[in-house]
Short mmCIF file of C-alpha atoms in Angstrom, two decimals:
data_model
loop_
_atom_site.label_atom_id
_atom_site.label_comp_id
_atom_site.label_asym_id
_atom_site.label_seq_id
_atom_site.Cartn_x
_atom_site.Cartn_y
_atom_site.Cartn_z
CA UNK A 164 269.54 186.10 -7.94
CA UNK A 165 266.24 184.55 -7.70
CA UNK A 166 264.33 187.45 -9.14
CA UNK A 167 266.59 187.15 -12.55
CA UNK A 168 267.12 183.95 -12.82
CA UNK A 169 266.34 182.13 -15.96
CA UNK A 170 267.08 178.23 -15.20
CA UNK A 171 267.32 176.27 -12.16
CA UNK A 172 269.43 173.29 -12.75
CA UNK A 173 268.12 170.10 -10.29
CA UNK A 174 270.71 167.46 -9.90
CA UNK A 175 270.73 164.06 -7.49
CA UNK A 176 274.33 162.99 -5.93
CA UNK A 177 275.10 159.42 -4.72
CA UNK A 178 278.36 159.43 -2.71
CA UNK A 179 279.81 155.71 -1.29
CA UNK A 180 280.49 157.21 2.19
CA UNK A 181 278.65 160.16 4.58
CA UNK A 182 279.48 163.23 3.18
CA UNK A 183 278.36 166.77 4.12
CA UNK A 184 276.97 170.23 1.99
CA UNK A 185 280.09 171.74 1.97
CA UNK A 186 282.06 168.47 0.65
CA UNK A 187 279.66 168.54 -2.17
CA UNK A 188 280.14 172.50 -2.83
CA UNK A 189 284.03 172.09 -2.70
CA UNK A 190 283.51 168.87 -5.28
CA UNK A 191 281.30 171.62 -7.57
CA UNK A 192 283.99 174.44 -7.60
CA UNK A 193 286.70 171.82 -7.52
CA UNK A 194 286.42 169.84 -9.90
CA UNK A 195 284.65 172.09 -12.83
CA UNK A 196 287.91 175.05 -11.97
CA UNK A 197 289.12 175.34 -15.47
CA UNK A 198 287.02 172.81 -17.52
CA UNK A 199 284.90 175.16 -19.48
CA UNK A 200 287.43 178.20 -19.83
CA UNK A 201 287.44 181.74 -17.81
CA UNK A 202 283.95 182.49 -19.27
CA UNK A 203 281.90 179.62 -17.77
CA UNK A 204 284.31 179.26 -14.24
CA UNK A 205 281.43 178.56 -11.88
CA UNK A 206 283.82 180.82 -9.79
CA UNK A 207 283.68 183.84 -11.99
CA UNK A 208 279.98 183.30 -13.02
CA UNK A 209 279.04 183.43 -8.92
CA UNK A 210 281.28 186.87 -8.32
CA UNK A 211 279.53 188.21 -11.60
CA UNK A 212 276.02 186.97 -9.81
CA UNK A 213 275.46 185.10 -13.31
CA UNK A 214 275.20 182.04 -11.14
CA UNK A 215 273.30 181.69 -7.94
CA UNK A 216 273.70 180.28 -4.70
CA UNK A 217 274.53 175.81 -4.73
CA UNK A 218 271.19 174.49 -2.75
CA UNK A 219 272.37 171.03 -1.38
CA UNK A 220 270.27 168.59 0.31
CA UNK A 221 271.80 165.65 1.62
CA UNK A 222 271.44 162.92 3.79
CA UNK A 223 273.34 159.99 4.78
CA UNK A 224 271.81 156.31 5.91
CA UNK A 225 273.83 153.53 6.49
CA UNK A 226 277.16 154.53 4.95
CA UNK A 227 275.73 155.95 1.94
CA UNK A 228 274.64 159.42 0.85
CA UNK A 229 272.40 160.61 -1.13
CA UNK A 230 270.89 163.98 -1.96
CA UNK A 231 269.70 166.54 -4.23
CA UNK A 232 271.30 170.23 -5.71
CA UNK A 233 269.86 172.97 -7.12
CA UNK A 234 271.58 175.77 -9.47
CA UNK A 235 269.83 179.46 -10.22
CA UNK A 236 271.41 180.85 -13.46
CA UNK A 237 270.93 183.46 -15.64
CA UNK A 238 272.83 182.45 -18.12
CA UNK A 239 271.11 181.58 -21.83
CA UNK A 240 269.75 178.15 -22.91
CA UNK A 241 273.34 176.92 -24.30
CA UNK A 242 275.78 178.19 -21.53
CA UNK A 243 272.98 176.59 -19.05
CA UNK A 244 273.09 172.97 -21.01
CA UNK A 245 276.71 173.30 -20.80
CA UNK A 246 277.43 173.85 -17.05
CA UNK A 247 274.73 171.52 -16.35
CA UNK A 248 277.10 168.63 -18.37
CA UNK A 249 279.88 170.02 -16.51
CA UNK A 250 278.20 168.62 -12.65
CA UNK A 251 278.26 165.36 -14.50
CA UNK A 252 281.83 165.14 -14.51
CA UNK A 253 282.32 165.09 -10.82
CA UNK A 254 283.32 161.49 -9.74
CA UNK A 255 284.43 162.21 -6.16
CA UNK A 256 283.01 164.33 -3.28
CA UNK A 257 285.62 164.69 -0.45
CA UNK A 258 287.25 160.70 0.11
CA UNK A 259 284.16 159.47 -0.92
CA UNK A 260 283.36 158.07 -5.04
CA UNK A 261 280.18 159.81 -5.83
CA UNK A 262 278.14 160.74 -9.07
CA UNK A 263 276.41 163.43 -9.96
CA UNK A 264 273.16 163.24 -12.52
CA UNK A 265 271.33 166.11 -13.91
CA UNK A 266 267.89 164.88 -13.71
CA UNK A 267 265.85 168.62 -14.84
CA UNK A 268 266.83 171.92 -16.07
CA UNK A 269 263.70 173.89 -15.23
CA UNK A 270 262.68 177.17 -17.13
CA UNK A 271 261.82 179.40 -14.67
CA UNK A 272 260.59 181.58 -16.78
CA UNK A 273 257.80 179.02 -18.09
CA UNK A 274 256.57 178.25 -14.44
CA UNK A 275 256.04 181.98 -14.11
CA UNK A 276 253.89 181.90 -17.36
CA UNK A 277 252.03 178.70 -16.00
CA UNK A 278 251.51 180.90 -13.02
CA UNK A 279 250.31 183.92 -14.92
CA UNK A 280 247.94 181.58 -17.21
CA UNK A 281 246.35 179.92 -14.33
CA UNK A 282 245.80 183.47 -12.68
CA UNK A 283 244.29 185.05 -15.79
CA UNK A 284 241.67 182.09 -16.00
CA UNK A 285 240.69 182.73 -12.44
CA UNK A 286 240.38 186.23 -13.10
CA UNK A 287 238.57 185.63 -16.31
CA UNK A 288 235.84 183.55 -14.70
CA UNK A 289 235.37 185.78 -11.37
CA UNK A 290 237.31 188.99 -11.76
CA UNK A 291 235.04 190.75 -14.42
CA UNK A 292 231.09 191.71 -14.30
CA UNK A 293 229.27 189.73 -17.02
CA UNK A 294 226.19 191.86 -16.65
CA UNK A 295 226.45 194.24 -19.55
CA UNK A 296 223.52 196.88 -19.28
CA UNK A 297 221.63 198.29 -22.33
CA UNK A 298 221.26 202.15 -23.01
CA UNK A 299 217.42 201.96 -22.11
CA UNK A 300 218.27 199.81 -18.45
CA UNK A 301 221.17 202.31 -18.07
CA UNK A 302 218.72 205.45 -18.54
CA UNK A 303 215.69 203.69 -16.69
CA UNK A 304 218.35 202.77 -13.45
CA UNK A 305 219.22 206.55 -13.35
CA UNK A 306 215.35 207.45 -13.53
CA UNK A 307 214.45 205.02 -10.83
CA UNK A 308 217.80 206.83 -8.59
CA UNK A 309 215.99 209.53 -9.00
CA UNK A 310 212.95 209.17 -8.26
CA UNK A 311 213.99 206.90 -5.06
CA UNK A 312 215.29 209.93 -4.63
CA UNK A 313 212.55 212.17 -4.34
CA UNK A 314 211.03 210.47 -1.58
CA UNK A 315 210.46 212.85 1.21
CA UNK A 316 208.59 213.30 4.84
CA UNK A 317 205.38 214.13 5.60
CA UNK A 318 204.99 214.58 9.26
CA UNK A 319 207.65 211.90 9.72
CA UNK A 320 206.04 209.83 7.04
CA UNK A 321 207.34 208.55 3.87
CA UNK A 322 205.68 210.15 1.21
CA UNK A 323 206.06 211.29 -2.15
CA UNK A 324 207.16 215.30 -3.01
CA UNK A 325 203.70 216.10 -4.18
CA UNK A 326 201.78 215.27 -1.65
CA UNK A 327 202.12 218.75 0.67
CA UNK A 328 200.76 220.55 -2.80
CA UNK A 329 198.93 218.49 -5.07
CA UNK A 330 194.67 217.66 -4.62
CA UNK A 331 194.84 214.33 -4.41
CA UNK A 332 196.28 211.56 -2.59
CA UNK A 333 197.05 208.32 -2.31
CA UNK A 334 197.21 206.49 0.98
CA UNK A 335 199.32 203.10 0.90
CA UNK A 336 200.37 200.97 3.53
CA UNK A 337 204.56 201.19 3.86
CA UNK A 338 207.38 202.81 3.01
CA UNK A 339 208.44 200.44 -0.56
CA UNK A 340 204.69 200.94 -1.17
CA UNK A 341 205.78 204.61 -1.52
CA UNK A 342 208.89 203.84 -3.61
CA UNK A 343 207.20 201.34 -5.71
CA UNK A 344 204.71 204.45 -6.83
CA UNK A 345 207.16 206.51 -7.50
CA UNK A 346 209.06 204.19 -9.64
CA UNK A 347 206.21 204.20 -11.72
CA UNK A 348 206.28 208.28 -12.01
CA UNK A 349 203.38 208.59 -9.07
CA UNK A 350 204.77 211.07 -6.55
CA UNK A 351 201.37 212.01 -4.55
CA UNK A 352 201.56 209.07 -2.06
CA UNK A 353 201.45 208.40 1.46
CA UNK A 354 202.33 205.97 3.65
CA UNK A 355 200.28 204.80 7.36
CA UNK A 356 203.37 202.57 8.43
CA UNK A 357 201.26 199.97 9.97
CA UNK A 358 197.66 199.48 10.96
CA UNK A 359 197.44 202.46 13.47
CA UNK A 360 196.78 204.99 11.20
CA UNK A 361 198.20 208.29 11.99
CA UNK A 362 196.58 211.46 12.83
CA UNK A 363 198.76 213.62 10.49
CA UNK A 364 197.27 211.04 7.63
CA UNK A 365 193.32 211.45 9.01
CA UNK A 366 193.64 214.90 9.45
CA UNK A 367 195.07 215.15 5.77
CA UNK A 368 192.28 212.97 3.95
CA UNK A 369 189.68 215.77 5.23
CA UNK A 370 191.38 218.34 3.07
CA UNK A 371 192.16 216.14 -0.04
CA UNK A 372 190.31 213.89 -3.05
CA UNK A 373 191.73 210.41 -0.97
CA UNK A 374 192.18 207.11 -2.76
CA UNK A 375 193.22 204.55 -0.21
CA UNK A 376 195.47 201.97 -2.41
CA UNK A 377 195.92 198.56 0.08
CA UNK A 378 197.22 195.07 -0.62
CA UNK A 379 195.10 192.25 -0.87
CA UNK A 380 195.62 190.57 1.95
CA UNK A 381 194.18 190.75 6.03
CA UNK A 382 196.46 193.70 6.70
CA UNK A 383 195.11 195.87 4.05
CA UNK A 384 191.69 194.63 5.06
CA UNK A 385 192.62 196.32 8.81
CA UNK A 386 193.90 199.80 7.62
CA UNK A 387 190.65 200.07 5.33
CA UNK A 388 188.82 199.51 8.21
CA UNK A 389 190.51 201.64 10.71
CA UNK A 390 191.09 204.42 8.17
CA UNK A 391 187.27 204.54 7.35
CA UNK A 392 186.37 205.27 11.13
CA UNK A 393 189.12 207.81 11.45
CA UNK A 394 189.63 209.74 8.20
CA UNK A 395 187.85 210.93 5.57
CA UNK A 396 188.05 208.98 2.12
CA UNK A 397 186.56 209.22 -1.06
CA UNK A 398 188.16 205.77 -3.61
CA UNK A 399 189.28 202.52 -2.93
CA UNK A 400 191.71 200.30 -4.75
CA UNK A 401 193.51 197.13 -3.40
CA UNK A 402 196.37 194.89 -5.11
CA UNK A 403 194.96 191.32 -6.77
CA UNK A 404 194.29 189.34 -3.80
CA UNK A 405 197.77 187.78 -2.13
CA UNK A 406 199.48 190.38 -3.59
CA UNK A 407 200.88 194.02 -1.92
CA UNK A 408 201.29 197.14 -4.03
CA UNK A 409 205.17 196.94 -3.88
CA UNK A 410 204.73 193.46 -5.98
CA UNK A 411 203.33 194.77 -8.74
CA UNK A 412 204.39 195.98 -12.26
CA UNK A 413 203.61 199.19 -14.00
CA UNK A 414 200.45 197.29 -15.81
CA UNK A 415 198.74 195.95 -12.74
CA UNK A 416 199.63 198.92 -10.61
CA UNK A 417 198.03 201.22 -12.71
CA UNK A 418 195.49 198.76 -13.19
CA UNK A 419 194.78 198.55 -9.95
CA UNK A 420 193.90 202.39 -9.39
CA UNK A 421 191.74 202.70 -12.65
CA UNK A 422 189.81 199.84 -11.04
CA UNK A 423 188.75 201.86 -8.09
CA UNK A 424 185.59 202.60 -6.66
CA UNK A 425 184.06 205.51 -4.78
CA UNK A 426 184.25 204.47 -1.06
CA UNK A 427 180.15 204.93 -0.59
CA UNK A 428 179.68 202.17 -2.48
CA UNK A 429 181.80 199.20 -0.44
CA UNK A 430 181.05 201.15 3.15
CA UNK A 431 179.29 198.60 5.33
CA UNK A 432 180.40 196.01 3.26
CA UNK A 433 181.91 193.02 5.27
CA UNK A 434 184.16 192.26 2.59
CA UNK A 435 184.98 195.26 0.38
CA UNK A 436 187.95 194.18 -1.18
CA UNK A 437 185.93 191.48 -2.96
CA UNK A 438 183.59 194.28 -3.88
CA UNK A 439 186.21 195.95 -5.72
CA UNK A 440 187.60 193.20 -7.34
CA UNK A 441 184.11 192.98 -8.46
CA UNK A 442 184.14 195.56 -10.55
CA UNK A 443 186.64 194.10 -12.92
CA UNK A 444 185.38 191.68 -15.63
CA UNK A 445 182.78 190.45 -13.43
CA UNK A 446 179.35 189.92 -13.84
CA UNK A 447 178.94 192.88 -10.95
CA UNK A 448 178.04 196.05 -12.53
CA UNK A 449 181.15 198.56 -11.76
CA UNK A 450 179.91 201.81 -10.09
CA UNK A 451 179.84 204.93 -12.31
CA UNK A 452 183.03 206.32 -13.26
CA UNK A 453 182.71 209.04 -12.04
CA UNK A 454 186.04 209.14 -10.47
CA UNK A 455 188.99 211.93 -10.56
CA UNK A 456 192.50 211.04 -11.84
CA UNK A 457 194.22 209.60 -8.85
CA UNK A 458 197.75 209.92 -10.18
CA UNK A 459 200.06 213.08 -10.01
CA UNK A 460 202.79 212.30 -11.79
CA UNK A 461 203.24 215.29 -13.72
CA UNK A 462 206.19 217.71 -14.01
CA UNK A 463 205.67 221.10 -12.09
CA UNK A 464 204.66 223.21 -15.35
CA UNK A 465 201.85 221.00 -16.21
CA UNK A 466 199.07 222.74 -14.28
CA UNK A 467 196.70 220.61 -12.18
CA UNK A 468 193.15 219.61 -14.10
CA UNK A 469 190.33 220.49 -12.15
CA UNK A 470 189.15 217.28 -11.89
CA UNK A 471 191.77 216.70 -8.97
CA UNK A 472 189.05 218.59 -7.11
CA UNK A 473 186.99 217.13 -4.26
CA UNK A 474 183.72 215.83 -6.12
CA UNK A 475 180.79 217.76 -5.20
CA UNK A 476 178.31 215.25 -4.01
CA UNK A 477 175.69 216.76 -5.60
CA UNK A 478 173.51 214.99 -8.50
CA UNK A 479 174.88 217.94 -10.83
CA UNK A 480 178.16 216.47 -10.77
CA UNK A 481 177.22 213.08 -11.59
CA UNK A 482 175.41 214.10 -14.56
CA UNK A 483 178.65 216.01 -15.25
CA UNK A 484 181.02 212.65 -15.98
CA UNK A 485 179.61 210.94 -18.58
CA UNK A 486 181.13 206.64 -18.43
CA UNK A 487 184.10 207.36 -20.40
CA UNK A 488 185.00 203.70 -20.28
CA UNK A 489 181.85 202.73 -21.72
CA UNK A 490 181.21 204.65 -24.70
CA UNK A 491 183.86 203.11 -27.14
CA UNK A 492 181.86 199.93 -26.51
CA UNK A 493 178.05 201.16 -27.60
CA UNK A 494 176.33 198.72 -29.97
CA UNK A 495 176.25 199.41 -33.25
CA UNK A 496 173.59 198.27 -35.54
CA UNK A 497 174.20 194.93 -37.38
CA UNK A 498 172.91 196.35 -40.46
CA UNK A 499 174.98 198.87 -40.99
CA UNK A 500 178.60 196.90 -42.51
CA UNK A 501 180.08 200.19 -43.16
CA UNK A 502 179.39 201.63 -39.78
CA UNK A 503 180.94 198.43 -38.10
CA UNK A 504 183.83 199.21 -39.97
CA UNK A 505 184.39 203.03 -39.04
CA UNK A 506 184.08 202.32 -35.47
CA UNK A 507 186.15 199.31 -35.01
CA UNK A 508 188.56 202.07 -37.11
CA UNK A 509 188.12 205.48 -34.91
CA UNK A 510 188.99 209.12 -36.60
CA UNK A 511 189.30 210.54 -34.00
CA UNK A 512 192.46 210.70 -31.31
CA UNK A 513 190.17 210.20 -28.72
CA UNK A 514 188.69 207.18 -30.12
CA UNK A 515 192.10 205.65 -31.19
CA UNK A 516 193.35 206.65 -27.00
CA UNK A 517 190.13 204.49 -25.98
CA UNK A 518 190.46 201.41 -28.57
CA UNK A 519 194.92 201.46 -27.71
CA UNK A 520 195.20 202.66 -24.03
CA UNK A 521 192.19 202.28 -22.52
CA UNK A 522 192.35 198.45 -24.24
CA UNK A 523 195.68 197.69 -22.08
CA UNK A 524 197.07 196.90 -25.49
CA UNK A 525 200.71 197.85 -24.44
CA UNK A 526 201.24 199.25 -27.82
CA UNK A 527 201.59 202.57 -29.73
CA UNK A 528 199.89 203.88 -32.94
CA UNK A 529 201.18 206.49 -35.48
CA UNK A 530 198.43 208.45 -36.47
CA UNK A 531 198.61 210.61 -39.94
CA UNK A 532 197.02 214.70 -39.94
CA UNK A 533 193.67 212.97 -40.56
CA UNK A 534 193.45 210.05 -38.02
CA UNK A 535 194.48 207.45 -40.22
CA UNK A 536 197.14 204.60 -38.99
CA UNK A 537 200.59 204.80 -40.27
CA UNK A 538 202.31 202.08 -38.24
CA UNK A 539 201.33 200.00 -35.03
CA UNK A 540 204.56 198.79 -32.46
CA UNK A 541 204.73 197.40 -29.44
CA UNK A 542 204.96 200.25 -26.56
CA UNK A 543 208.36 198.97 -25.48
CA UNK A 544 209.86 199.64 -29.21
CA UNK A 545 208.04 202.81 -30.13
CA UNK A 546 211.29 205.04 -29.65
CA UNK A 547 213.14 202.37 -32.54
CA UNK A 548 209.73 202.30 -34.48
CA UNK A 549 209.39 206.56 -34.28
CA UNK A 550 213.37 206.73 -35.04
CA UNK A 551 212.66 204.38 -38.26
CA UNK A 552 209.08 205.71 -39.70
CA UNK A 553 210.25 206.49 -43.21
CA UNK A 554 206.81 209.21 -42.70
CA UNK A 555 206.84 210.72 -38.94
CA UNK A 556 203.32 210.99 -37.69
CA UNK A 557 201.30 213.52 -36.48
CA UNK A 558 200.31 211.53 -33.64
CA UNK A 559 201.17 208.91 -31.07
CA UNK A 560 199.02 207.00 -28.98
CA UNK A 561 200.92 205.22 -26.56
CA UNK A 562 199.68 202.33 -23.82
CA UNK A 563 202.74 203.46 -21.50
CA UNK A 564 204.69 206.07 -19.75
CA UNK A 565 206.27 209.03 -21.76
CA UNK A 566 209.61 210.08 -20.98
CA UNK A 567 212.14 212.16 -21.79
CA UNK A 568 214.21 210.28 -24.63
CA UNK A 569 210.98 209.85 -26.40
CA UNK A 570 209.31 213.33 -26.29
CA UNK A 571 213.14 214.64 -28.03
CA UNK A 572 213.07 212.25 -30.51
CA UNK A 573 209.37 213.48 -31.29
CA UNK A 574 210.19 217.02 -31.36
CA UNK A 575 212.85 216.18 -33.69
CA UNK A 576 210.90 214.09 -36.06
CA UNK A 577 208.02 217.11 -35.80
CA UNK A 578 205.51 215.32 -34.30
CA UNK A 579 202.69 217.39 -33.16
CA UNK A 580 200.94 215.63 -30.42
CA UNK A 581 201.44 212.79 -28.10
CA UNK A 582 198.77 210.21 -26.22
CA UNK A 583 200.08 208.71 -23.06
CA UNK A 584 198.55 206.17 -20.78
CA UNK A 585 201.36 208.82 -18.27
CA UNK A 586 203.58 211.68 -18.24
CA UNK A 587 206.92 210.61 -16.75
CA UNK A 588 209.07 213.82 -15.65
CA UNK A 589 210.63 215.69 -17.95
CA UNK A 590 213.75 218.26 -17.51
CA UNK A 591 212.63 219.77 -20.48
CA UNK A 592 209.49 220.35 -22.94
CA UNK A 593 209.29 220.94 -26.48
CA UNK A 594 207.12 223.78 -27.60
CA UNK A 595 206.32 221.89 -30.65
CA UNK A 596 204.60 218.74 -29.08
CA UNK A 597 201.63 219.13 -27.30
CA UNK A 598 201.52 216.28 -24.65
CA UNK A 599 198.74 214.91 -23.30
CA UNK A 600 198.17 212.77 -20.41
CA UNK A 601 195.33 209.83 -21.89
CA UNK A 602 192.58 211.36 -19.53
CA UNK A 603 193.32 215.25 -20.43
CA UNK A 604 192.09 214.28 -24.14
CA UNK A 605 187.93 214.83 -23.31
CA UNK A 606 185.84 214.23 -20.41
CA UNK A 607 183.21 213.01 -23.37
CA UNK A 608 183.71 211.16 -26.84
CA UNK A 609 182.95 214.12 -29.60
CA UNK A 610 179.53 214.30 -30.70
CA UNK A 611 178.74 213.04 -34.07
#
C-alpha cells in the first residue's frame, strides 16, 4: 500500500483513561461502520487495499492517553478530506471519552517531488562534466594520444620511433623529456634516465649528428659533463635556467634547440650552459650557424635532407653554410628610402619565412603568385583566416606546426605551397601543395 499511496492522513487522540492500539483501531472501524455509505466503509476500502494499514502510537501517563495515527490512502483529494472528517467523529475509544483531531493530510506524492527536486539539484551541481572541449582541443588531445603513443625502446630506453633510423639525435635527460618532444611532433629523442649515462646512448652518439638537449639546472650540468667524457657529441642546447625541457611550451622548446651551439665551442668551459645562453640576445657573439636541423619530425615519405649528415669538419664545409639567421638583418644604406622599403617588404618566400618565422612572430602570412601580402593572422587562427580569405593565396608562411586539418583545407582552397616553422604528421598528403619545412626553403637568401 505504501508504494501507491496518495495521502497519509496524521491524526492526534486524547483519551480520559489508558487505552491501548487496538481500542483505538476498534473505535476507527466502529464508530465510522456506516457513516459515509458502502463506498467509503473504512472496512470495504481496507479489503479493496484502497486504504492502508491504521499506524497508532500511543502512550499513557498518569491516567491519560495520548497518541498519534496515521492513514495511507489511495483514494482522490475529496474521498481523502472526507474520511479524514469522518476520524473526527469518534468521541469514545473503548470506556474511555476520547477525541480525535486531524492535524495534516500529507501529499505523498509532493514529498516524492521535494525528493526528486532536491536530487536533481545535487545532480545538477556534481553529476555532469562542465568542461566542454572545442573541436581544435578535441583533435589536438587525440594527436597528443598518439604521439604518447609512439614512444618506444631503445635498448631499454625511452625514446622516440625515429631514433633507430633517422641521422640525428637528440639526447634528453628522462622519460617526460621524451614525451614532451614528441608532443611537439619531435620523434628522434633519447633519453639517459639519470646521470650515469648509458653505454647503448655513448655508443649511439659515435654513429649520429648528436644534440644533447639538458635542463637548466645542476643535473643537466652533470650529464653534459659525463656525456662529454663518454660519448661523442656534436650541439648543445639547455632549457632557460631553472627550468627542465618537460616545462616548456612549443615556443621555448623549439627555441631552445635553434639556440644551440656546436659542442667545440663550450668544451673546457666551466660553465657552458651560461655559454649557451650567451648566444641569445647577448652581447656574446653566437658561434656560426653552421648547425644541421636537429628535429625529425617528419612523416616517413618526406625523405631526409642531407644536412642531417655528420658535418665534415673540414673548412670546406664551413664555407658551405652561409649565417642564414643573419642575412635578413644586413644594413641597408640610409640613402636609399625606396630600398628601405623593399626590404622591410621581402618578394621573395624566403625572405617573408625569415622576417615571419624566423622573427618568432607566431603568425601566418598569405602570400599572392607574386609575393605580395594578402592577409596577416595570428598562427593560432590561420585555419578560420584560410577558411574565410574571400582570395585563397598562393602561399602561407606560418610561425607554427602544420598539421593535418590545415594542409586539407589548403588543398581545397588550391593553395600551392606552404611555409612551416614544422611538419606535424600527416596520414595523408596532397599532391597539390608542396610543403615545406621553414629550413628546406634555401641554405642561402637568392642572389640579387
Amino acid at each position: 500500500m505504501e508504494d501507491t499511496s496518495k495521502y497519509h492522513i496524521h491524526a492526534n487522540v486524547t483519551a480520559d483513561g489508558v487505552v491501548e492500539r487496538s481500542d483505538v483501531v476498534g473505535a476507527i472501524f466502529g464508530q465510522t461502520e456506516g457513516l459515509l455509505g458502502d463506498e467509503l466503509d473504512l472496512r470495504d476500502l481496507r479489503q479493496s487495499q484502497k486504504v492502508g494499514r491504521i499506524d497508532v502510537e500511543i502512550t499513557s501517563t498518569k491516567g491519560q492517553s495520548h497518541g498519534t495515527l496515521t492513514i495511507a490512502t489511495s483514494l482522490d483529494k475529496v474521498e481523502t478530506a472526507t474520511l479524514a472528517a469522518s476520524l473526527e467523529t469518534i468521541t469514545r475509544i473503548g470506556p474511555c471519552r476520547a477525541s480525535l483531531e486531524v492535524a495534516e493530510i500529507e501529499d505523498v506524492r509532493a514529498a516524492k517531488r521535494k525528493e526528486v527536486v532536491d536530487r536533481a539539484k545535487e545532480l545538477l551541481r556534481t553529476g555532469f562534466d562542465d568542461s566542454v572541449m572545442t573541436s581544435e582541443e578535441i583533435l589536438a588531445e587525440v594527436r597528443q594520444h598518439v604521439r604518447v603513443e609512439d614512444i618506444t625502446e631503445y635498448e631499454g630506453l625511452p625514446a622516440g620511433p625515429r631514433v633507430t633510423d633517422s641521422d640525428a639525435i637528440i639526447v634528453v635527460e628522462g622519460r617526460s623529456d621524451v614525451l614532451t618532444l614528441l608532443k611537439y611532433g619531435v620523434k628522434n629523442a633519447i633519453a639517459v634516465e639519470g646521470t650515469n649515462v648509458p653505454d647503448a646512448v655513448a655508443e649511439l652518439t659515435r654513429h649520429r649528428t648528436v644534440t644533447v638537449f639538458l635542463d637548466g639546472d645542476r643535473g643537466g650540468d652533470l650529464i653534459f659533463e659525463e656525456l662529454s667524457q663518454v660519448g661523442d657529441i656534436d650541439y648543445v642546447a639547455f632549457a632557460p635556467s631553472g627550468e627542465s625541457v618537460e616545462e616548456l611550451d612549443h615556443h621555448q622548446l623549439f627555441a631552445a634547440l635553434r639556440n644551440k651551439v656546436p659542442y667545440d665551442s663550450v668544451s673546457g668551459l666551466n660553465e657552458p650552459r651560461e655559454a649557451v645562453a650567451a648566444t641569445d640576445g647577448s652581447a656574446t657573439p653566437a658561434p656560426p650557424a653552421s648547425s644541421p636541423p636537429t628535429i625529425d619530425e617528419g612523416s616517413p615519405e618526406a625523405p631526409p635532407t642531407g644536412s642531417n649528415r655528420r658535418p665534415d669538419p673540414g673548412p670546406a664545409d664551413a664555407d658551405s653554410s652561409p649565417d642564414a639567421e643573419a642575412e635578413p638583418s644586413r644594413p641597408v644604406s640610409s640613402a636609399d628610402e625606396s630600398a628601405s622599403e623593399d626590404e622591410s617588404e621581402p618578394e621573395t618566400v624566403y625572405g617573408h619565412a625569415t622576417l615571419v618565422v624566423a622573427g618568432d612572430t607566431d603568425r601566418a602570412r598569405f602570400l599572392d603568385a607574386d609575393g605580395e601580402i594578402l592577409e596577416e593572422a595570428p598562427a593560432a587562427d590561420v585555419y578560420d583566416a584560410l577558411e574565410d580569405a574571400e582570395t585563397a593565396p598562393t602561399t602561407i608562411v606560418l610561425d607554427g606546426i602544420l598539421d593535418q586539418r590545415l594542409l586539407d583545407l589548403a588543398a581545397d582552397r588550391d593553395v600551392e605551397r606552404i611555409v612551416a616553422r614544422s611538419l606535424g604528421q600527416f596520414t595523408k598528403r596532397p599532391t597539390g601543395v608542396r610543403v615545406h619545412a621553414v629550413d628546406e626553403i634555401a641554405d642561402e637568401p637568392p642572389s640579387e
